[in-house]
């Protein structure tokens, strides 16, 4: 930790009341959730540490569900260290493990695992769109969606079991069974729609992998340097200067972008190192979410068929035609064109951005195009339904969907007189468990250890 104006030191647990009594000289115990200014003492000695704000949160109306204190002391290193040293002199009092406060809140039922993960993402959010997505998850929107689905499944299981137990007594008719199956059909449709999100939430959480590609010496390294406003890549007039993948992280329009400069793509090079760089560039292109294809404007201005030239250009670079849907075309070196040639380019096509890395013209237009494409890739987290932001969630949802489909396949394929619903209903129970693994209803210590380990100390 470093210096700051105010440092908040929290204490949670059964010894909180005695700690307040020993570390302050208050005549009466503080009112809950009301800040008071008081002198803070060591506790074992008469030495005063600081004069600060104190807040008292009696359990269960606290973040952890336990009695909790907050000391708002001045943020000097010596003051914080003195507070830690004095607090650890109390019996059974120790420094919290990473994520321990949140873990106690989880065990106290204050939040489920999706809200815990949303809180962790909120702490680590670096862009506005990430903040919005994490805040919605931390506030329980994703939790409500999964819990509603789980409730519907439990109701369907209850209806099927009622049919099994009482159908022979004619207290429950076939309509109950049919309605339960229809409910499962609806849940399957919801799950498929939820899973078919083009990984927008995960992409927004982890960053949009964007790669700058093109032939050697078209200005790829100049472009990444211009976007970062610093010399990320070496720029020379020698073809093949960039050999390895050079990554930088950016915030473009509130969206996180992992921008990669790559080796110029060409065939026939005899340089072993450059060949390896080209191979790595092709691998990166295959897994990238967005491609910025840089073209020398002076060359494209000299041809009549722009679309044909771009197709030949991509083919010469070894890029596949189906990559065009995730590609933005950047015509660099537009400063070398005459005004007439520049105008002719704009009249012939409007699906590209004219740019000059030399004099930095065209950059605002390029950023707007990138932002529009990022919004397509990640969506707008402030208006859309909660999306899947963790691979862990996606895995368990796929397992849940598989269980529900196995149940339905059996129900529709088996003869009505020979159906053994009592046995096949276990597929529905497994589906409920899969959702429980997402929200934390079904506890797995190994999963909890991984999730809470991402938190910082004191959270």
PDB file of C-alpha atoms in Angstrom, residues 219-430:
ATOM      1  CA  UNK A 219       2.395   1.815 -41.593  1.00  0.00           C
ATOM      2  CA  UNK A 220       1.222  -0.803 -39.087  1.00  0.00           C
ATOM      3  CA  UNK A 221       3.776   0.093 -36.427  1.00  0.00           C
ATOM      4  CA  UNK A 222       3.206   3.801 -37.064  1.00  0.00           C
ATOM      5  CA  UNK A 223      -0.506   3.246 -36.455  1.00  0.00           C
ATOM      6  CA  UNK A 224      -0.059   1.516 -33.079  1.00  0.00           C
ATOM      7  CA  UNK A 225       2.404   4.231 -32.038  1.00  0.00           C
ATOM      8  CA  UNK A 226      -0.105   6.919 -33.015  1.00  0.00           C
ATOM      9  CA  UNK A 227      -2.922   5.249 -31.098  1.00  0.00           C
ATOM     10  CA  UNK A 228      -0.788   4.792 -27.982  1.00  0.00           C
ATOM     11  CA  UNK A 229       0.878   8.225 -28.258  1.00  0.00           C
ATOM     12  CA  UNK A 230       4.224   6.600 -27.541  1.00  0.00           C
ATOM     13  CA  UNK A 231       6.796   4.487 -29.370  1.00  0.00           C
ATOM     14  CA  UNK A 232       5.419   0.986 -28.790  1.00  0.00           C
ATOM     15  CA  UNK A 233       6.896  -0.451 -31.998  1.00  0.00           C
ATOM     16  CA  UNK A 234      10.103   0.333 -33.872  1.00  0.00           C
ATOM     17  CA  UNK A 235       9.462   2.196 -37.145  1.00  0.00           C
ATOM     18  CA  UNK A 236      12.019   2.124 -39.981  1.00  0.00           C
ATOM     19  CA  UNK A 237      11.972   2.155 -43.782  1.00  0.00           C
ATOM     20  CA  UNK A 238      13.365  -1.400 -43.782  1.00  0.00           C
ATOM     21  CA  UNK A 239      10.749  -4.030 -44.594  1.00  0.00           C
ATOM     22  CA  UNK A 240      10.322  -6.680 -41.882  1.00  0.00           C
ATOM     23  CA  UNK A 241      11.338  -4.537 -38.898  1.00  0.00           C
ATOM     24  CA  UNK A 242       8.556  -5.944 -36.666  1.00  0.00           C
ATOM     25  CA  UNK A 243       9.238  -9.595 -35.919  1.00  0.00           C
ATOM     26  CA  UNK A 244       7.182 -10.488 -32.844  1.00  0.00           C
ATOM     27  CA  UNK A 245       3.665  -9.698 -31.597  1.00  0.00           C
ATOM     28  CA  UNK A 246       3.628  -6.312 -29.820  1.00  0.00           C
ATOM     29  CA  UNK A 247       0.522  -5.919 -27.610  1.00  0.00           C
ATOM     30  CA  UNK A 248      -0.847  -2.795 -25.917  1.00  0.00           C
ATOM     31  CA  UNK A 249      -4.042  -2.197 -23.933  1.00  0.00           C
ATOM     32  CA  UNK A 250      -6.390   0.679 -24.786  1.00  0.00           C
ATOM     33  CA  UNK A 251      -9.705   2.218 -23.817  1.00  0.00           C
ATOM     34  CA  UNK A 252     -11.540   3.144 -27.020  1.00  0.00           C
ATOM     35  CA  UNK A 253     -14.982   4.631 -26.491  1.00  0.00           C
ATOM     36  CA  UNK A 254     -15.257   2.929 -23.093  1.00  0.00           C
ATOM     37  CA  UNK A 255     -14.441  -0.533 -24.485  1.00  0.00           C
ATOM     38  CA  UNK A 256     -11.270  -2.472 -23.584  1.00  0.00           C
ATOM     39  CA  UNK A 257      -9.041  -3.231 -26.560  1.00  0.00           C
ATOM     40  CA  UNK A 258      -5.941  -5.427 -26.727  1.00  0.00           C
ATOM     41  CA  UNK A 259      -4.227  -4.036 -29.819  1.00  0.00           C
ATOM     42  CA  UNK A 260      -1.464  -6.083 -31.459  1.00  0.00           C
ATOM     43  CA  UNK A 261       1.107  -4.991 -34.011  1.00  0.00           C
ATOM     44  CA  UNK A 262       2.333  -7.889 -36.146  1.00  0.00           C
ATOM     45  CA  UNK A 263       5.009  -8.720 -38.660  1.00  0.00           C
ATOM     46  CA  UNK A 264       4.281  -7.634 -42.236  1.00  0.00           C
ATOM     47  CA  UNK A 265       2.706 -10.528 -44.124  1.00  0.00           C
ATOM     48  CA  UNK A 266       4.548 -11.642 -47.239  1.00  0.00           C
ATOM     49  CA  UNK A 267       5.718 -14.797 -48.964  1.00  0.00           C
ATOM     50  CA  UNK A 268       9.225 -15.856 -49.901  1.00  0.00           C
ATOM     51  CA  UNK A 269      11.287 -14.284 -47.149  1.00  0.00           C
ATOM     52  CA  UNK A 270      14.522 -16.138 -46.387  1.00  0.00           C
ATOM     53  CA  UNK A 271      14.942 -14.553 -42.960  1.00  0.00           C
ATOM     54  CA  UNK A 272      14.268 -17.285 -40.371  1.00  0.00           C
ATOM     55  CA  UNK A 273      13.303 -14.811 -37.637  1.00  0.00           C
ATOM     56  CA  UNK A 274      10.927 -12.885 -39.908  1.00  0.00           C
ATOM     57  CA  UNK A 275       9.340 -16.155 -41.072  1.00  0.00           C
ATOM     58  CA  UNK A 276       8.635 -17.069 -37.448  1.00  0.00           C
ATOM     59  CA  UNK A 277       7.141 -13.605 -36.876  1.00  0.00           C
ATOM     60  CA  UNK A 278       4.855 -14.024 -39.900  1.00  0.00           C
ATOM     61  CA  UNK A 279       3.740 -17.450 -38.660  1.00  0.00           C
ATOM     62  CA  UNK A 280       2.892 -15.986 -35.248  1.00  0.00           C
ATOM     63  CA  UNK A 281       1.021 -13.124 -36.916  1.00  0.00           C
ATOM     64  CA  UNK A 282      -1.146 -15.584 -38.865  1.00  0.00           C
ATOM     65  CA  UNK A 283      -1.960 -17.508 -35.674  1.00  0.00           C
ATOM     66  CA  UNK A 284      -2.949 -14.281 -33.926  1.00  0.00           C
ATOM     67  CA  UNK A 285      -5.140 -13.228 -36.869  1.00  0.00           C
ATOM     68  CA  UNK A 286      -7.086 -16.500 -36.680  1.00  0.00           C
ATOM     69  CA  UNK A 287      -8.117 -15.905 -33.045  1.00  0.00           C
ATOM     70  CA  UNK A 288      -8.557 -12.103 -33.208  1.00  0.00           C
ATOM     71  CA  UNK A 289     -11.966 -10.488 -32.761  1.00  0.00           C
ATOM     72  CA  UNK A 290     -11.221  -7.517 -35.020  1.00  0.00           C
ATOM     73  CA  UNK A 291      -8.724  -6.902 -37.831  1.00  0.00           C
ATOM     74  CA  UNK A 292      -7.385  -3.506 -38.892  1.00  0.00           C
ATOM     75  CA  UNK A 293      -6.191  -4.137 -42.454  1.00  0.00           C
ATOM     76  CA  UNK A 294      -3.702  -1.425 -43.380  1.00  0.00           C
ATOM     77  CA  UNK A 295      -3.355  -0.645 -47.100  1.00  0.00           C
ATOM     78  CA  UNK A 296      -0.988   1.744 -48.868  1.00  0.00           C
ATOM     79  CA  UNK A 297      -3.355   4.436 -50.201  1.00  0.00           C
ATOM     80  CA  UNK A 298      -1.003   5.398 -53.033  1.00  0.00           C
ATOM     81  CA  UNK A 299      -1.251   1.906 -54.474  1.00  0.00           C
ATOM     82  CA  UNK A 300      -5.004   1.551 -54.241  1.00  0.00           C
ATOM     83  CA  UNK A 301      -5.552   4.992 -55.755  1.00  0.00           C
ATOM     84  CA  UNK A 302      -3.768   3.855 -58.907  1.00  0.00           C
ATOM     85  CA  UNK A 303      -6.217   1.039 -59.687  1.00  0.00           C
ATOM     86  CA  UNK A 304      -9.782   1.126 -60.976  1.00  0.00           C
ATOM     87  CA  UNK A 305     -11.334  -1.886 -59.269  1.00  0.00           C
ATOM     88  CA  UNK A 306     -10.932  -1.272 -55.545  1.00  0.00           C
ATOM     89  CA  UNK A 307     -12.870  -4.355 -54.432  1.00  0.00           C
ATOM     90  CA  UNK A 308     -10.855  -6.570 -56.771  1.00  0.00           C
ATOM     91  CA  UNK A 309      -7.610  -5.015 -55.521  1.00  0.00           C
ATOM     92  CA  UNK A 310      -8.570  -5.621 -51.872  1.00  0.00           C
ATOM     93  CA  UNK A 311      -9.442  -9.248 -52.639  1.00  0.00           C
ATOM     94  CA  UNK A 312      -6.091  -9.748 -54.364  1.00  0.00           C
ATOM     95  CA  UNK A 313      -4.315  -7.926 -51.521  1.00  0.00           C
ATOM     96  CA  UNK A 314      -5.863 -10.169 -48.863  1.00  0.00           C
ATOM     97  CA  UNK A 315      -5.136 -13.261 -50.946  1.00  0.00           C
ATOM     98  CA  UNK A 316      -1.499 -12.177 -51.364  1.00  0.00           C
ATOM     99  CA  UNK A 317      -1.261 -11.747 -47.582  1.00  0.00           C
ATOM    100  CA  UNK A 318      -2.732 -15.203 -47.037  1.00  0.00           C
ATOM    101  CA  UNK A 319      -5.883 -13.844 -45.380  1.00  0.00           C
ATOM    102  CA  UNK A 320      -9.155 -15.724 -45.847  1.00  0.00           C
ATOM    103  CA  UNK A 321     -12.103 -14.109 -47.610  1.00  0.00           C
ATOM    104  CA  UNK A 322     -14.434 -14.858 -44.664  1.00  0.00           C
ATOM    105  CA  UNK A 323     -12.301 -12.575 -42.462  1.00  0.00           C
ATOM    106  CA  UNK A 324     -13.768  -9.538 -44.220  1.00  0.00           C
ATOM    107  CA  UNK A 325     -16.766  -9.512 -41.863  1.00  0.00           C
ATOM    108  CA  UNK A 326     -14.461  -8.730 -38.915  1.00  0.00           C
ATOM    109  CA  UNK A 327     -12.143  -6.380 -40.794  1.00  0.00           C
ATOM    110  CA  UNK A 328     -11.850  -2.602 -40.897  1.00  0.00           C
ATOM    111  CA  UNK A 329      -9.874  -1.225 -43.841  1.00  0.00           C
ATOM    112  CA  UNK A 330      -7.430   1.596 -43.127  1.00  0.00           C
ATOM    113  CA  UNK A 331      -5.895   3.452 -46.089  1.00  0.00           C
ATOM    114  CA  UNK A 332      -2.661   4.874 -44.732  1.00  0.00           C
ATOM    115  CA  UNK A 333      -0.270   7.410 -46.342  1.00  0.00           C
ATOM    116  CA  UNK A 334      -3.164   9.512 -47.652  1.00  0.00           C
ATOM    117  CA  UNK A 335      -0.901  12.545 -47.239  1.00  0.00           C
ATOM    118  CA  UNK A 336       1.012  11.321 -50.313  1.00  0.00           C
ATOM    119  CA  UNK A 337      -2.128  11.584 -52.499  1.00  0.00           C
ATOM    120  CA  UNK A 338      -3.116  14.622 -54.445  1.00  0.00           C
ATOM    121  CA  UNK A 339      -6.370  16.267 -53.410  1.00  0.00           C
ATOM    122  CA  UNK A 340      -8.042  14.993 -56.588  1.00  0.00           C
ATOM    123  CA  UNK A 341      -6.898  11.414 -55.995  1.00  0.00           C
ATOM    124  CA  UNK A 342      -8.024  11.631 -52.367  1.00  0.00           C
ATOM    125  CA  UNK A 343     -11.457  12.862 -53.426  1.00  0.00           C
ATOM    126  CA  UNK A 344     -11.799  10.101 -56.027  1.00  0.00           C
ATOM    127  CA  UNK A 345     -11.120   7.496 -53.331  1.00  0.00           C
ATOM    128  CA  UNK A 346     -13.834   8.920 -51.088  1.00  0.00           C
ATOM    129  CA  UNK A 347     -16.328   9.020 -53.962  1.00  0.00           C
ATOM    130  CA  UNK A 348     -15.636   5.428 -54.995  1.00  0.00           C
ATOM    131  CA  UNK A 349     -15.963   3.850 -51.571  1.00  0.00           C
ATOM    132  CA  UNK A 350     -16.989   4.816 -48.033  1.00  0.00           C
ATOM    133  CA  UNK A 351     -16.277   1.545 -46.213  1.00  0.00           C
ATOM    134  CA  UNK A 352     -12.718   2.507 -45.281  1.00  0.00           C
ATOM    135  CA  UNK A 353     -10.903   5.223 -43.354  1.00  0.00           C
ATOM    136  CA  UNK A 354      -8.339   7.500 -44.967  1.00  0.00           C
ATOM    137  CA  UNK A 355      -5.450   8.069 -42.588  1.00  0.00           C
ATOM    138  CA  UNK A 356      -2.039   9.653 -42.444  1.00  0.00           C
ATOM    139  CA  UNK A 357       0.182   8.462 -39.625  1.00  0.00           C
ATOM    140  CA  UNK A 358       2.658  11.104 -40.716  1.00  0.00           C
ATOM    141  CA  UNK A 359       0.446  14.117 -39.939  1.00  0.00           C
ATOM    142  CA  UNK A 360      -2.210  12.239 -37.877  1.00  0.00           C
ATOM    143  CA  UNK A 361      -5.175  13.222 -40.057  1.00  0.00           C
ATOM    144  CA  UNK A 362      -8.123  10.834 -40.126  1.00  0.00           C
ATOM    145  CA  UNK A 363      -7.567   9.513 -36.601  1.00  0.00           C
ATOM    146  CA  UNK A 364     -10.935  10.715 -35.158  1.00  0.00           C
ATOM    147  CA  UNK A 365     -12.817   9.020 -38.020  1.00  0.00           C
ATOM    148  CA  UNK A 366     -10.880   5.778 -37.477  1.00  0.00           C
ATOM    149  CA  UNK A 367     -11.605   5.798 -33.739  1.00  0.00           C
ATOM    150  CA  UNK A 368     -15.326   6.302 -34.418  1.00  0.00           C
ATOM    151  CA  UNK A 369     -15.368   3.329 -36.789  1.00  0.00           C
ATOM    152  CA  UNK A 370     -13.515   1.185 -34.263  1.00  0.00           C
ATOM    153  CA  UNK A 371     -15.910   2.244 -31.498  1.00  0.00           C
ATOM    154  CA  UNK A 372     -18.950   1.342 -33.637  1.00  0.00           C
ATOM    155  CA  UNK A 373     -17.479  -2.097 -34.339  1.00  0.00           C
ATOM    156  CA  UNK A 374     -16.628  -2.601 -30.663  1.00  0.00           C
ATOM    157  CA  UNK A 375     -20.233  -1.871 -29.729  1.00  0.00           C
ATOM    158  CA  UNK A 376     -21.331  -4.556 -32.190  1.00  0.00           C
ATOM    159  CA  UNK A 377     -18.864  -7.040 -30.709  1.00  0.00           C
ATOM    160  CA  UNK A 378     -19.541  -6.292 -27.032  1.00  0.00           C
ATOM    161  CA  UNK A 379     -23.055  -4.807 -27.044  1.00  0.00           C
ATOM    162  CA  UNK A 380     -24.251  -2.026 -24.770  1.00  0.00           C
ATOM    163  CA  UNK A 381     -24.117  -3.363 -21.193  1.00  0.00           C
ATOM    164  CA  UNK A 382     -26.339  -0.570 -19.877  1.00  0.00           C
ATOM    165  CA  UNK A 383     -29.410  -1.615 -21.911  1.00  0.00           C
ATOM    166  CA  UNK A 384     -28.978  -5.294 -22.800  1.00  0.00           C
ATOM    167  CA  UNK A 385     -29.954  -8.290 -20.730  1.00  0.00           C
ATOM    168  CA  UNK A 386     -27.176  -9.613 -18.506  1.00  0.00           C
ATOM    169  CA  UNK A 387     -24.648 -11.552 -20.574  1.00  0.00           C
ATOM    170  CA  UNK A 388     -22.287 -14.396 -19.743  1.00  0.00           C
ATOM    171  CA  UNK A 389     -19.014 -12.898 -18.568  1.00  0.00           C
ATOM    172  CA  UNK A 390     -17.227 -16.000 -17.247  1.00  0.00           C
ATOM    173  CA  UNK A 391     -16.191 -19.184 -19.022  1.00  0.00           C
ATOM    174  CA  UNK A 392     -17.197 -20.999 -15.828  1.00  0.00           C
ATOM    175  CA  UNK A 393     -20.797 -19.875 -16.296  1.00  0.00           C
ATOM    176  CA  UNK A 394     -20.834 -20.944 -19.947  1.00  0.00           C
ATOM    177  CA  UNK A 395     -19.547 -24.422 -19.094  1.00  0.00           C
ATOM    178  CA  UNK A 396     -22.224 -25.085 -16.458  1.00  0.00           C
ATOM    179  CA  UNK A 397     -24.987 -23.637 -18.662  1.00  0.00           C
ATOM    180  CA  UNK A 398     -23.990 -25.996 -21.480  1.00  0.00           C
ATOM    181  CA  UNK A 399     -24.092 -28.886 -19.019  1.00  0.00           C
ATOM    182  CA  UNK A 400     -27.533 -27.731 -17.867  1.00  0.00           C
ATOM    183  CA  UNK A 401     -28.788 -27.535 -21.459  1.00  0.00           C
ATOM    184  CA  UNK A 402     -27.480 -31.026 -22.220  1.00  0.00           C
ATOM    185  CA  UNK A 403     -29.329 -32.441 -19.192  1.00  0.00           C
ATOM    186  CA  UNK A 404     -32.615 -30.803 -20.222  1.00  0.00           C
ATOM    187  CA  UNK A 405     -32.299 -32.006 -23.808  1.00  0.00           C
ATOM    188  CA  UNK A 406     -31.607 -35.573 -22.644  1.00  0.00           C
ATOM    189  CA  UNK A 407     -34.812 -35.448 -20.609  1.00  0.00           C
ATOM    190  CA  UNK A 408     -36.881 -34.129 -23.517  1.00  0.00           C
ATOM    191  CA  UNK A 409     -35.400 -36.599 -26.002  1.00  0.00           C
ATOM    192  CA  UNK A 410     -36.379 -39.466 -23.746  1.00  0.00           C
ATOM    193  CA  UNK A 411     -39.835 -38.017 -23.120  1.00  0.00           C
ATOM    194  CA  UNK A 412     -40.623 -37.622 -26.822  1.00  0.00           C
ATOM    195  CA  UNK A 413     -38.961 -40.828 -28.057  1.00  0.00           C
ATOM    196  CA  UNK A 414     -40.129 -43.300 -25.414  1.00  0.00           C
ATOM    197  CA  UNK A 415     -43.591 -44.839 -25.646  1.00  0.00           C
ATOM    198  CA  UNK A 416     -45.991 -43.204 -23.174  1.00  0.00           C
ATOM    199  CA  UNK A 417     -46.856 -46.543 -21.585  1.00  0.00           C
ATOM    200  CA  UNK A 418     -43.196 -47.473 -21.051  1.00  0.00           C
ATOM    201  CA  UNK A 419     -41.797 -44.159 -19.807  1.00  0.00           C
ATOM    202  CA  UNK A 420     -39.882 -44.404 -16.548  1.00  0.00           C
ATOM    203  CA  UNK A 421     -40.167 -40.776 -15.469  1.00  0.00           C
ATOM    204  CA  UNK A 422     -38.948 -41.547 -11.971  1.00  0.00           C
ATOM    205  CA  UNK A 423     -35.508 -42.445 -13.317  1.00  0.00           C
ATOM    206  CA  UNK A 424     -35.191 -39.911 -16.166  1.00  0.00           C
ATOM    207  CA  UNK A 425     -36.142 -37.019 -13.871  1.00  0.00           C
ATOM    208  CA  UNK A 426     -32.598 -37.205 -12.503  1.00  0.00           C
ATOM    209  CA  UNK A 427     -31.576 -35.297 -15.658  1.00  0.00           C
ATOM    210  CA  UNK A 428     -33.689 -32.365 -14.423  1.00  0.00           C
ATOM    211  CA  UNK A 429     -32.126 -32.553 -10.967  1.00  0.00           C
ATOM    212  CA  UNK A 430     -28.671 -32.469 -12.551  1.00  0.00           C
TER     213      UNK A 430
END
